[in-house]
Amino acid sequence: MTKEKLLPLLQLALEKNQKAQTQLINYYWNDVFSFSLQKLGDYNVADEITVTVFAKVLSKLNLYDPAFQFKTWLLTVAQNTIIDYWRKKSRENEDATDGLEMVENQFAKSPEELMISEEEQKKILKIIETLDANYQTIIRLRFFEERSIKEISEELQISVSNAKVRIMRAKKLLAKLLQDEDFSEL
């Protein structure tokens, strides 16, 4: 995409124009996904990383400097997201093995702990129920039924790119609502 076409598109996307955002995602999706897949070697993880990258890019579009290539900036965001993923995975692996002797069995939880966990799940489900029906469906298909983007697009009879955008928006909205919800009482 030429700079003459890209800059007005970026401006519209910055103004939250959904068509412009979708056009940017569609145009650069394969570049980011291929880059992520090459670095990660896992189709599903690369898919999730790509959705995350576009969520970040669209929320931080005002930080893009037109003096540089947009694709380079986009792939830099992807690279940093992948690094964050590996760091998190590394910490999870360390945490999983540190103090292994202190690991408690699920059945060893007290009734109070199990009740608290159930209450948290109920709160999350109630928050999901407050979302628009389209977002509820996307969340159910993607996260509860663990469907691929292609399967979701086929079931909902929408394009793959539209499915990607809906997943990204649903994740952002749900994350915001969960962040606003106070779980510290439990």
N, CA and C atoms as an extended XYZ file, in Angstrom:
558
Properties=species:S:1:pos:R:3:atomname:S:1:resname:S:1:resid:I:1 pbc="F F F"
N         0.851       -1.169        0.000 N   MET     1
C         0.000        0.000        0.000 CA  MET     1
C         0.899        1.235        0.000 C   MET     1
N         0.599        2.157       -0.871 N   THR     2
C         1.411        3.371       -0.962 CA  THR     2
C         1.136        4.275        0.232 C   THR     2
N         2.106        5.121        0.508 N   LYS     3
C         1.975        6.039        1.635 CA  LYS     3
C         0.801        7.003        1.433 C   LYS     3
N         0.539        7.342        0.146 N   GLU     4
C        -0.565        8.255       -0.166 CA  GLU     4
C        -1.917        7.636        0.189 C   GLU     4
N        -2.022        6.310        0.082 N   LYS     5
C        -3.264        5.622        0.443 CA  LYS     5
C        -3.281        5.272        1.935 C   LYS     5
N        -2.101        4.964        2.463 N   LEU     6
C        -2.014        4.506        3.838 CA  LEU     6
C        -2.321        5.614        4.847 C   LEU     6
N        -1.748        6.788        4.675 N   LEU     7
C        -1.902        7.850        5.669 CA  LEU     7
C        -3.356        8.272        5.891 C   LEU     7
N        -4.143        8.485        4.824 N   PRO     8
C        -5.564        8.806        5.076 CA  PRO     8
C        -6.317        7.644        5.759 C   PRO     8
N        -5.952        6.413        5.390 N   LEU     9
C        -6.573        5.241        5.999 CA  LEU     9
C        -6.226        5.176        7.488 C   LEU     9
N        -4.975        5.452        7.811 N   LEU    10
C        -4.558        5.468        9.218 CA  LEU    10
C        -5.292        6.551       10.002 C   LEU    10
N        -5.491        7.696        9.373 N   GLN    11
C        -6.203        8.786       10.047 CA  GLN    11
C        -7.648        8.379       10.344 C   GLN    11
N        -8.295        7.742        9.382 N   LEU    12
C        -9.667        7.270        9.600 CA  LEU    12
C        -9.698        6.201       10.698 C   LEU    12
N        -8.744        5.300       10.676 N   ALA    13
C        -8.676        4.248       11.695 CA  ALA    13
C        -8.442        4.862       13.070 C   ALA    13
N        -7.627        5.888       13.121 N   LEU    14
C        -7.357        6.591       14.375 CA  LEU    14
C        -8.633        7.239       14.920 C   LEU    14
N        -9.506        7.642       14.022 N   GLU    15
C       -10.785        8.252       14.404 CA  GLU    15
C       -11.851        7.200       14.680 C   GLU    15
N       -11.431        5.940       14.813 N   LYS    16
C       -12.292        4.797       15.148 CA  LYS    16
C       -13.273        4.426       14.032 C   LYS    16
N       -12.899        4.751       12.793 N   ASN    17
C       -13.702        4.339       11.644 CA  ASN    17
C       -13.519        2.831       11.465 C   ASN    17
N       -14.599        2.066       11.674 N   GLN    18
C       -14.494        0.609       11.674 CA  GLN    18
C       -14.120        0.042       10.309 C   GLN    18
N       -14.593        0.662        9.240 N   LYS    19
C       -14.234        0.172        7.903 CA  LYS    19
C       -12.742        0.350        7.646 C   LYS    19
N       -12.204        1.469        8.065 N   ALA    20
C       -10.773        1.720        7.886 CA  ALA    20
C        -9.952        0.749        8.735 C   ALA    20
N       -10.395        0.514        9.964 N   GLN    21
C        -9.692       -0.437       10.819 CA  GLN    21
C        -9.714       -1.835       10.213 C   GLN    21
N       -10.869       -2.239        9.723 N   THR    22
C       -10.999       -3.556        9.093 CA  THR    22
C       -10.123       -3.653        7.854 C   THR    22
N       -10.074       -2.584        7.071 N   GLN    23
C        -9.238       -2.574        5.866 CA  GLN    23
C        -7.754       -2.723        6.227 C   GLN    23
N        -7.318       -2.033        7.281 N   LEU    24
C        -5.930       -2.167        7.737 CA  LEU    24
C        -5.645       -3.596        8.180 C   LEU    24
N        -6.548       -4.149        8.970 N   ILE    25
C        -6.371       -5.521        9.458 CA  ILE    25
C        -6.303       -6.487        8.284 C   ILE    25
N        -7.224       -6.357        7.352 N   ASN    26
C        -7.256       -7.261        6.200 CA  ASN    26
C        -5.977       -7.158        5.375 C   ASN    26
N        -5.499       -5.949        5.192 N   TYR    27
C        -4.331       -5.740        4.339 CA  TYR    27
C        -3.060       -6.318        4.966 C   TYR    27
N        -2.927       -6.164        6.294 N   TYR    28
C        -1.679       -6.565        6.952 CA  TYR    28
C        -1.781       -7.879        7.728 C   TYR    28
N        -2.952       -8.495        7.772 N   TRP    29
C        -3.139       -9.714        8.567 CA  TRP    29
C        -2.122      -10.802        8.212 C   TRP    29
N        -2.015      -11.115        6.921 N   ASN    30
C        -1.116      -12.199        6.501 CA  ASN    30
C         0.333      -11.922        6.869 C   ASN    30
N         0.753      -10.667        6.778 N   ASP    31
C         2.131      -10.315        7.142 CA  ASP    31
C         2.387      -10.604        8.617 C   ASP    31
N         1.483      -10.152        9.473 N   VAL    32
C         1.661      -10.333       10.920 CA  VAL    32
C         1.506      -11.805       11.286 C   VAL    32
N         0.502      -12.471       10.719 N   PHE    33
C         0.280      -13.877       11.036 CA  PHE    33
C         1.470      -14.732       10.587 C   PHE    33
N         1.951      -14.515        9.375 N   SER    34
C         3.097      -15.282        8.870 CA  SER    34
C         4.333      -15.061        9.732 C   SER    34
N         4.567      -13.818       10.100 N   PHE    35
C         5.695      -13.479       10.960 CA  PHE    35
C         5.566      -14.206       12.299 C   PHE    35
N         4.376      -14.155       12.888 N   SER    36
C         4.138      -14.798       14.186 CA  SER    36
C         4.273      -16.313       14.083 C   SER    36
N         3.727      -16.887       13.033 N   LEU    37
C         3.789      -18.334       12.848 CA  LEU    37
C         5.234      -18.801       12.696 C   LEU    37
N         6.015      -18.019       11.957 N   GLN    38
C         7.427      -18.347       11.764 CA  GLN    38
C         8.173      -18.335       13.104 C   GLN    38
N         7.865      -17.362       13.965 N   LYS    39
C         8.557      -17.233       15.245 CA  LYS    39
C         8.067      -18.243       16.286 C   LYS    39
N         6.778      -18.586       16.203 N   LEU    40
C         6.178      -19.412       17.247 CA  LEU    40
C         6.029      -20.878       16.859 C   LEU    40
N         5.800      -21.139       15.577 N   GLY    41
C         5.651      -22.514       15.118 CA  GLY    41
C         4.343      -23.170       15.511 C   GLY    41
N         3.402      -22.413       16.043 N   ASP    42
C         2.116      -22.954       16.469 CA  ASP    42
C         1.010      -22.086       15.858 C   ASP    42
N         0.170      -22.712       15.034 N   TYR    43
C        -0.867      -21.993       14.300 CA  TYR    43
C        -1.820      -21.252       15.244 C   TYR    43
N        -2.288      -21.943       16.282 N   ASN    44
C        -3.267      -21.338       17.193 CA  ASN    44
C        -2.672      -20.190       17.997 C   ASN    44
N        -1.441      -20.358       18.465 N   VAL    45
C        -0.788      -19.292       19.221 CA  VAL    45
C        -0.517      -18.102       18.303 C   VAL    45
N        -0.067      -18.376       17.089 N   ALA    46
C         0.186      -17.295       16.122 CA  ALA    46
C        -1.097      -16.527       15.831 C   ALA    46
N        -2.200      -17.240       15.751 N   ASP    47
C        -3.503      -16.624       15.509 CA  ASP    47
C        -3.868      -15.690       16.662 C   ASP    47
N        -3.708      -16.159       17.890 N   GLU    48
C        -4.006      -15.344       19.073 CA  GLU    48
C        -3.080      -14.131       19.147 C   GLU    48
N        -1.806      -14.342       18.874 N   ILE    49
C        -0.835      -13.240       18.905 CA  ILE    49
C        -1.212      -12.188       17.862 C   ILE    49
N        -1.617      -12.647       16.682 N   THR    50
C        -1.986      -11.712       15.616 CA  THR    50
C        -3.185      -10.861       16.028 C   THR    50
N        -4.178      -11.471       16.629 N   VAL    51
C        -5.341      -10.720       17.120 CA  VAL    51
C        -4.887       -9.701       18.163 C   VAL    51
N        -4.018      -10.118       19.060 N   THR    52
C        -3.503       -9.223       20.102 CA  THR    52
C        -2.724       -8.061       19.505 C   THR    52
N        -1.903       -8.360       18.501 N   VAL    53
C        -1.106       -7.310       17.850 CA  VAL    53
C        -2.019       -6.243       17.255 C   VAL    53
N        -3.055       -6.665       16.543 N   PHE    54
C        -3.941       -5.674       15.930 CA  PHE    54
C        -4.736       -4.896       16.974 C   PHE    54
N        -5.082       -5.540       18.067 N   ALA    55
C        -5.753       -4.813       19.153 CA  ALA    55
C        -4.819       -3.726       19.702 C   ALA    55
N        -3.558       -4.080       19.905 N   LYS    56
C        -2.578       -3.110       20.395 CA  LYS    56
C        -2.371       -1.985       19.390 C   LYS    56
N        -2.184       -2.364       18.132 N   VAL    57
C        -1.896       -1.379       17.091 CA  VAL    57
C        -3.045       -0.378       16.966 C   VAL    57
N        -4.267       -0.878       16.952 N   LEU    58
C        -5.408        0.025       16.800 CA  LEU    58
C        -5.586        0.923       18.018 C   LEU    58
N        -5.218        0.434       19.190 N   SER    59
C        -5.355        1.274       20.381 CA  SER    59
C        -4.195        2.263       20.527 C   SER    59
N        -3.070        1.993       19.870 N   LYS    60
C        -1.884        2.853       19.984 CA  LYS    60
C        -1.513        3.498       18.646 C   LYS    60
N        -2.466        3.597       17.751 N   LEU    61
C        -2.211        4.122       16.408 CA  LEU    61
C        -1.659        5.544       16.443 C   LEU    61
N        -2.019        6.290       17.469 N   ASN    62
C        -1.525        7.664       17.588 CA  ASN    62
C        -0.011        7.723       17.822 C   ASN    62
N         0.599        6.599       18.199 N   LEU    63
C         2.045        6.565       18.445 CA  LEU    63
C         2.858        6.290       17.177 C   LEU    63
N         2.183        5.926       16.091 N   TYR    64
C         2.891        5.628       14.850 CA  TYR    64
C         3.490        6.903       14.262 C   TYR    64
N         4.760        6.815       13.870 N   ASP    65
C         5.479        7.935       13.248 CA  ASP    65
C         5.524        7.694       11.742 C   ASP    65
N         4.826        8.522       10.961 N   PRO    66
C         4.787        8.328        9.498 CA  PRO    66
C         6.145        8.424        8.812 C   PRO    66
N         7.176        8.855        9.526 N   ALA    67
C         8.509        8.905        8.936 CA  ALA    67
C         9.055        7.494        8.708 C   ALA    67
N         8.449        6.506        9.349 N   PHE    68
C         8.880        5.119        9.216 CA  PHE    68
C         7.822        4.302        8.474 C   PHE    68
N         8.236        3.171        7.953 N   GLN    69
C         7.308        2.272        7.259 CA  GLN    69
C         6.299        1.712        8.269 C   GLN    69
N         5.027        1.731        7.911 N   PHE    70
C         3.987        1.218        8.799 CA  PHE    70
C         4.175       -0.277        9.057 C   PHE    70
N         4.506       -1.014        8.009 N   LYS    71
C         4.677       -2.460        8.153 CA  LYS    71
C         5.813       -2.774        9.131 C   LYS    71
N         6.872       -2.004        9.095 N   THR    72
C         7.988       -2.208       10.016 CA  THR    72
C         7.536       -1.974       11.448 C   THR    72
N         6.761       -0.905       11.671 N   TRP    73
C         6.242       -0.597       12.994 CA  TRP    73
C         5.312       -1.719       13.467 C   TRP    73
N         4.470       -2.174       12.572 N   LEU    74
C         3.525       -3.250       12.872 CA  LEU    74
C         4.256       -4.534       13.275 C   LEU    74
N         5.286       -4.888       12.516 N   LEU    75
C         6.040       -6.108       12.831 CA  LEU    75
C         6.887       -5.950       14.098 C   LEU    75
N         7.263       -4.723       14.412 N   THR    76
C         7.961       -4.466       15.674 CA  THR    76
C         7.011       -4.708       16.847 C   THR    76
N         5.777       -4.245       16.700 N   VAL    77
C         4.764       -4.509       17.733 CA  VAL    77
C         4.564       -6.024       17.855 C   VAL    77
N         4.512       -6.715       16.718 N   ALA    78
C         4.354       -8.178       16.728 CA  ALA    78
C         5.533       -8.834       17.440 C   ALA    78
N         6.742       -8.401       17.116 N   GLN    79
C         7.937       -8.967       17.747 CA  GLN    79
C         7.899       -8.769       19.259 C   GLN    79
N         7.537       -7.584       19.698 N   ASN    80
C         7.469       -7.309       21.138 CA  ASN    80
C         6.373       -8.129       21.814 C   ASN    80
N         5.266       -8.335       21.124 N   THR    81
C         4.177       -9.146       21.661 CA  THR    81
C         4.620      -10.601       21.797 C   THR    81
N         5.369      -11.079       20.820 N   ILE    82
C         5.891      -12.448       20.866 CA  ILE    82
C         6.891      -12.596       22.017 C   ILE    82
N         7.743      -11.595       22.203 N   ILE    83
C         8.698      -11.612       23.320 CA  ILE    83
C         7.940      -11.667       24.647 C   ILE    83
N         6.892      -10.850       24.767 N   ASP    84
C         6.070      -10.873       25.980 CA  ASP    84
C         5.450      -12.250       26.192 C   ASP    84
N         4.994      -12.865       25.106 N   TYR    85
C         4.405      -14.201       25.181 CA  TYR    85
C         5.428      -15.202       25.721 C   TYR    85
N         6.651      -15.174       25.168 N   TRP    86
C         7.688      -16.123       25.613 CA  TRP    86
C         8.068      -15.875       27.064 C   TRP    86
N         8.140      -14.606       27.463 N   ARG    87
C         8.457      -14.296       28.862 CA  ARG    87
C         7.378      -14.839       29.793 C   ARG    87
N         6.135      -14.603       29.424 N   LYS    88
C         5.025      -15.090       30.242 CA  LYS    88
C         5.045      -16.612       30.317 C   LYS    88
N         5.274      -17.256       29.188 N   LYS    89
C         5.320      -18.721       29.154 CA  LYS    89
C         6.482      -19.226       30.011 C   LYS    89
N         7.613      -18.532       29.945 N   SER    90
C         8.774      -18.913       30.744 CA  SER    90
C         8.459      -18.799       32.232 C   SER    90
N         7.792      -17.712       32.621 N   ARG    91
C         7.411      -17.534       34.027 CA  ARG    91
C         6.428      -18.609       34.457 C   ARG    91
N         5.496      -18.948       33.584 N   GLU    92
C         4.522      -19.991       33.912 CA  GLU    92
C         5.228      -21.327       34.126 C   GLU    92
N         6.214      -21.624       33.279 N   ASN    93
C         6.959      -22.872       33.427 CA  ASN    93
C         7.759      -22.877       34.721 C   ASN    93
N         8.374      -21.731       35.046 N   GLU    94
C         9.124      -21.638       36.293 CA  GLU    94
C         8.184      -21.788       37.480 C   GLU    94
N         7.060      -21.056       37.418 N   ASP    95
C         6.092      -21.115       38.506 CA  ASP    95
C         5.536      -22.524       38.670 C   ASP    95
N         5.389      -23.232       37.567 N   ALA    96
C         4.818      -24.572       37.624 CA  ALA    96
C         5.752      -25.556       38.319 C   ALA    96
N         7.054      -25.318       38.232 N   THR    97
C         7.997      -26.257       38.832 CA  THR    97
C         8.528      -25.775       40.180 C   THR    97
N         8.482      -24.467       40.422 N   ASP    98
C         8.945      -23.959       41.718 CA  ASP    98
C         7.986      -24.405       42.811 C   ASP    98
N         8.527      -24.971       43.867 N   GLY    99
C         7.706      -25.399       44.995 CA  GLY    99
C         6.707      -26.473       44.628 C   GLY    99
N         7.094      -27.355       43.756 N   LEU   100
C         6.194      -28.413       43.289 CA  LEU   100
C         5.659      -29.238       44.451 C   LEU   100
N         6.468      -29.352       45.495 N   GLU   101
C         6.024      -30.145       46.640 CA  GLU   101
C         4.842      -29.512       47.357 C   GLU   101
N         4.585      -28.230       47.087 N   MET   102
C         3.491      -27.543       47.776 CA  MET   102
C         2.211      -27.493       46.944 C   MET   102
N         2.219      -28.149       45.794 N   VAL   103
C         1.048      -28.122       44.930 CA  VAL   103
C        -0.105      -28.836       45.621 C   VAL   103
N        -1.268      -28.163       45.613 N   GLU   104
C        -2.436      -28.766       46.232 CA  GLU   104
C        -3.302      -29.423       45.175 C   GLU   104
N        -3.875      -30.509       45.522 N   ASN   105
C        -4.804      -31.224       44.665 CA  ASN   105
C        -6.112      -30.419       44.597 C   ASN   105
N        -6.764      -30.430       43.452 N   GLN   106
C        -8.040      -29.734       43.282 CA  GLN   106
C        -9.046      -30.194       44.341 C   GLN   106
N        -8.998      -31.484       44.679 N   PHE   107
C        -9.946      -32.035       45.629 CA  PHE   107
C        -9.583      -31.663       47.063 C   PHE   107
N        -8.374      -31.133       47.264 N   ALA   108
C        -7.949      -30.746       48.597 CA  ALA   108
C        -8.441      -29.350       48.965 C   ALA   108
N        -9.077      -28.666       48.023 N   LYS   109
C        -9.584      -27.328       48.319 CA  LYS   109
C       -10.736      -27.418       49.312 C   LYS   109
N       -10.785      -26.415       50.132 N   SER   110
C       -11.874      -26.384       51.108 CA  SER   110
C       -13.177      -26.032       50.391 C   SER   110
N       -14.304      -26.351       50.989 N   PRO   111
C       -15.591      -25.987       50.385 CA  PRO   111
C       -15.707      -24.481       50.167 C   PRO   111
N       -15.107      -23.709       51.080 N   GLU   112
C       -15.160      -22.246       50.932 CA  GLU   112
C       -14.414      -21.799       49.675 C   GLU   112
N       -13.214      -22.406       49.441 N   GLU   113
C       -12.427      -22.053       48.254 CA  GLU   113
C       -13.168      -22.436       46.972 C   GLU   113
N       -13.801      -23.592       46.983 N   LEU   114
C       -14.564      -24.014       45.805 CA  LEU   114
C       -15.739      -23.082       45.567 C   LEU   114
N       -16.392      -22.639       46.628 N   MET   115
C       -17.533      -21.742       46.497 CA  MET   115
C       -17.084      -20.393       45.927 C   MET   115
N       -15.947      -19.900       46.387 N   ILE   116
C       -15.421      -18.634       45.884 CA  ILE   116
C       -15.143      -18.746       44.388 C   ILE   116
N       -14.525      -19.842       43.969 N   SER   117
C       -14.229      -20.052       42.561 CA  SER   117
C       -15.516      -20.070       41.729 C   SER   117
N       -16.545      -20.740       42.242 N   GLU   118
C       -17.832      -20.788       41.539 CA  GLU   118
C       -18.449      -19.405       41.453 C   GLU   118
N       -18.323      -18.621       42.519 N   GLU   119
C       -18.858      -17.259       42.511 CA  GLU   119
C       -18.157      -16.408       41.460 C   GLU   119
N       -16.834      -16.540       41.344 N   GLU   120
C       -16.092      -15.790       40.331 CA  GLU   120
C       -16.571      -16.172       38.935 C   GLU   120
N       -16.756      -17.462       38.697 N   GLN   121
C       -17.233      -17.922       37.397 CA  GLN   121
C       -18.611      -17.349       37.092 C   GLN   121
N       -19.484      -17.332       38.094 N   LYS   122
C       -20.828      -16.783       37.892 CA  LYS   122
C       -20.759      -15.301       37.550 C   LYS   122
N       -19.868      -14.568       38.224 N   LYS   123
C       -19.708      -13.134       37.936 CA  LYS   123
C       -19.238      -12.920       36.498 C   LYS   123
N       -18.266      -13.727       36.079 N   ILE   124
C       -17.746      -13.592       34.716 CA  ILE   124
C       -18.845      -13.895       33.707 C   ILE   124
N       -19.596      -14.948       33.941 N   LEU   125
C       -20.698      -15.297       33.030 CA  LEU   125
C       -21.753      -14.193       32.988 C   LEU   125
N       -22.033      -13.569       34.131 N   LYS   126
C       -23.001      -12.463       34.152 CA  LYS   126
C       -22.483      -11.272       33.334 C   LYS   126
N       -21.181      -11.021       33.431 N   ILE   127
C       -20.594       -9.928       32.651 CA  ILE   127
C       -20.715      -10.240       31.162 C   ILE   127
N       -20.445      -11.475       30.795 N   ILE   128
C       -20.562      -11.869       29.387 CA  ILE   128
C       -21.999      -11.700       28.908 C   ILE   128
N       -22.965      -12.003       29.758 N   GLU   129
C       -24.375      -11.875       29.402 CA  GLU   129
C       -24.784      -10.433       29.147 C   GLU   129
N       -24.028       -9.472       29.677 N   THR   130
C       -24.353       -8.066       29.449 CA  THR   130
C       -23.880       -7.577       28.081 C   THR   130
N       -23.036       -8.369       27.427 N   LEU   131
C       -22.509       -7.974       26.122 CA  LEU   131
C       -23.575       -8.119       25.038 C   LEU   131
N       -23.355       -7.457       23.942 N   ASP   132
C       -24.177       -7.595       22.755 CA  ASP   132
C       -24.211       -9.069       22.345 C   ASP   132
N       -25.321       -9.518       21.789 N   ALA   133
C       -25.497      -10.927       21.415 CA  ALA   133
C       -24.393      -11.408       20.475 C   ALA   133
N       -23.952      -10.556       19.545 N   ASN   134
C       -22.884      -10.944       18.620 CA  ASN   134
C       -21.593      -11.246       19.368 C   ASN   134
N       -21.268      -10.411       20.351 N   TYR   135
C       -20.055      -10.622       21.125 CA  TYR   135
C       -20.183      -11.866       22.009 C   TYR   135
N       -21.365      -12.084       22.571 N   GLN   136
C       -21.585      -13.290       23.380 CA  GLN   136
C       -21.330      -14.538       22.543 C   GLN   136
N       -21.853      -14.533       21.324 N   THR   137
C       -21.684      -15.681       20.438 CA  THR   137
C       -20.216      -15.890       20.104 C   THR   137
N       -19.533      -14.813       19.755 N   ILE   138
C       -18.107      -14.896       19.417 CA  ILE   138
C       -17.313      -15.447       20.598 C   ILE   138
N       -17.570      -14.946       21.796 N   ILE   139
C       -16.847      -15.406       22.983 CA  ILE   139
C       -17.141      -16.878       23.250 C   ILE   139
N       -18.400      -17.254       23.129 N   ARG   140
C       -18.763      -18.661       23.351 CA  ARG   140
C       -18.036      -19.559       22.364 C   ARG   140
N       -18.074      -19.207       21.075 N   LEU   141
C       -17.455      -20.041       20.048 CA  LEU   141
C       -15.937      -20.101       20.202 C   LEU   141
N       -15.328      -18.962       20.443 N   ARG   142
C       -13.870      -18.897       20.462 CA  ARG   142
C       -13.270      -19.449       21.751 C   ARG   142
N       -13.857      -19.083       22.888 N   PHE   143
C       -13.203      -19.392       24.152 CA  PHE   143
C       -13.817      -20.565       24.912 C   PHE   143
N       -15.103      -20.781       24.755 N   PHE   144
C       -15.713      -21.909       25.451 CA  PHE   144
C       -15.700      -23.163       24.577 C   PHE   144
N       -15.963      -22.982       23.282 N   GLU   145
C       -15.956      -24.124       22.369 CA  GLU   145
C       -14.624      -24.268       21.642 C   GLU   145
N       -13.734      -23.297       21.816 N   GLU   146
C       -12.383      -23.288       21.243 CA  GLU   146
C       -12.381      -23.530       19.737 C   GLU   146
N       -13.255      -22.824       19.046 N   ARG   147
C       -13.340      -22.942       17.592 CA  ARG   147
C       -12.278      -22.072       16.931 C   ARG   147
N       -11.857      -22.470       15.739 N   SER   148
C       -10.896      -21.672       14.981 CA  SER   148
C       -11.644      -20.489       14.347 C   SER   148
N       -10.877      -19.513       13.896 N   ILE   149
C       -11.481      -18.347       13.252 CA  ILE   149
C       -12.244      -18.779       12.002 C   ILE   149
N       -11.680      -19.710       11.261 N   LYS   150
C       -12.339      -20.203       10.046 CA  LYS   150
C       -13.676      -20.872       10.387 C   LYS   150
N       -13.690      -21.695       11.428 N   GLU   151
C       -14.928      -22.359       11.842 CA  GLU   151
C       -15.978      -21.340       12.287 C   GLU   151
N       -15.540      -20.314       12.990 N   ILE   152
C       -16.461      -19.267       13.443 CA  ILE   152
C       -17.042      -18.533       12.249 C   ILE   152
N       -16.192      -18.184       11.293 N   SER   153
C       -16.686      -17.454       10.113 CA  SER   153
C       -17.694      -18.291        9.340 C   SER   153
N       -17.455      -19.593        9.244 N   GLU   154
C       -18.392      -20.469        8.537 CA  GLU   154
C       -19.709      -20.588        9.293 C   GLU   154
N       -19.641      -20.770       10.599 N   GLU   155
C       -20.865      -20.928       11.384 CA  GLU   155
C       -21.711      -19.663       11.380 C   GLU   155
N       -21.056      -18.500       11.496 N   LEU   156
C       -21.784      -17.234       11.535 CA  LEU   156
C       -22.050      -16.659       10.149 C   LEU   156
N       -21.523      -17.339        9.134 N   GLN   157
C       -21.662      -16.907        7.739 CA  GLN   157
C       -21.185      -15.467        7.548 C   GLN   157
N       -19.963      -15.238        8.063 N   ILE   158
C       -19.300      -13.951        7.890 CA  ILE   158
C       -17.913      -14.228        7.343 C   ILE   158
N       -17.266      -13.189        6.863 N   SER   159
C       -15.922      -13.384        6.315 CA  SER   159
C       -14.938      -13.673        7.444 C   SER   159
N       -13.819      -14.284        7.087 N   VAL   160
C       -12.779      -14.579        8.071 CA  VAL   160
C       -12.286      -13.282        8.701 C   VAL   160
N       -12.101      -12.254        7.892 N   SER   161
C       -11.611      -10.979        8.421 CA  SER   161
C       -12.616      -10.363        9.392 C   SER   161
N       -13.895      -10.494        9.086 N   ASN   162
C       -14.925       -9.978        9.989 CA  ASN   162
C       -14.897      -10.762       11.302 C   ASN   162
N       -14.697      -12.063       11.230 N   ALA   163
C       -14.597      -12.885       12.438 CA  ALA   163
C       -13.407      -12.432       13.280 C   ALA   163
N       -12.272      -12.162       12.637 N   LYS   164
C       -11.082      -11.710       13.350 CA  LYS   164
C       -11.348      -10.399       14.089 C   LYS   164
N       -11.989       -9.480       13.385 N   VAL   165
C       -12.275       -8.170       13.976 CA  VAL   165
C       -13.240       -8.330       15.154 C   VAL   165
N       -14.283       -9.143       14.980 N   ARG   166
C       -15.249       -9.346       16.063 CA  ARG   166
C       -14.594       -9.978       17.290 C   ARG   166
N       -13.719      -10.949       17.064 N   ILE   167
C       -13.015      -11.585       18.184 CA  ILE   167
C       -12.174      -10.554       18.919 C   ILE   167
N       -11.434       -9.758       18.169 N   MET   168
C       -10.574       -8.746       18.769 CA  MET   168
C       -11.405       -7.753       19.586 C   MET   168
N       -12.507       -7.282       19.025 N   ARG   169
C       -13.345       -6.305       19.728 CA  ARG   169
C       -14.006       -6.921       20.954 C   ARG   169
N       -14.470       -8.155       20.834 N   ALA   170
C       -15.101       -8.834       21.966 CA  ALA   170
C       -14.099       -9.015       23.101 C   ALA   170
N       -12.856       -9.401       22.752 N   LYS   171
C       -11.819       -9.582       23.769 CA  LYS   171
C       -11.513       -8.262       24.476 C   LYS   171
N       -11.395       -7.190       23.708 N   LYS   172
C       -11.086       -5.891       24.298 CA  LYS   172
C       -12.201       -5.442       25.234 C   LYS   172
N       -13.452       -5.594       24.783 N   LEU   173
C       -14.590       -5.173       25.585 CA  LEU   173
C       -14.708       -6.015       26.851 C   LEU   173
N       -14.568       -7.319       26.718 N   LEU   174
C       -14.655       -8.204       27.876 CA  LEU   174
C       -13.522       -7.913       28.857 C   LEU   174
N       -12.320       -7.701       28.353 N   ALA   175
C       -11.182       -7.383       29.221 CA  ALA   175
C       -11.453       -6.099       30.005 C   ALA   175
N       -12.010       -5.111       29.341 N   LYS   176
C       -12.327       -3.835       30.001 CA  LYS   176
C       -13.370       -4.045       31.092 C   LYS   176
N       -14.426       -4.792       30.773 N   LEU   177
C       -15.481       -5.038       31.762 CA  LEU   177
C       -14.951       -5.846       32.951 C   LEU   177
N       -14.114       -6.832       32.685 N   LEU   178
C       -13.542       -7.632       33.765 CA  LEU   178
C       -12.591       -6.805       34.618 C   LEU   178
N       -11.878       -5.901       33.972 N   GLN   179
C       -10.952       -5.035       34.698 CA  GLN   179
C       -11.741       -4.078       35.602 C   GLN   179
N       -12.889       -3.608       35.108 N   ASP   180
C       -13.720       -2.705       35.891 CA  ASP   180
C       -14.395       -3.417       37.059 C   ASP   180
N       -14.631       -4.732       36.908 N   GLU   181
C       -15.293       -5.520       37.952 CA  GLU   181
C       -14.290       -5.758       39.088 C   GLU   181
N       -14.747       -5.658       40.291 N   ASP   182
C       -13.865       -5.833       41.447 CA  ASP   182
C       -13.973       -7.254       41.974 C   ASP   182
N       -12.916       -8.061       41.763 N   PHE   183
C       -12.906       -9.438       42.259 CA  PHE   183
C       -12.230       -9.525       43.621 C   PHE   183
N       -11.751       -8.409       44.140 N   SER   184
C       -10.997       -8.471       45.397 CA  SER   184
C       -11.883       -8.829       46.589 C   SER   184
N       -13.215       -8.659       46.440 N   GLU   185
C       -14.106       -8.992       47.552 CA  GLU   185
C       -14.134      -10.481       47.814 C   GLU   185
N       -13.835      -11.280       46.775 N   LEU   186
C       -13.972      -12.736       46.900 CA  LEU   186
C       -12.795      -13.364       47.584 C   LEU   186
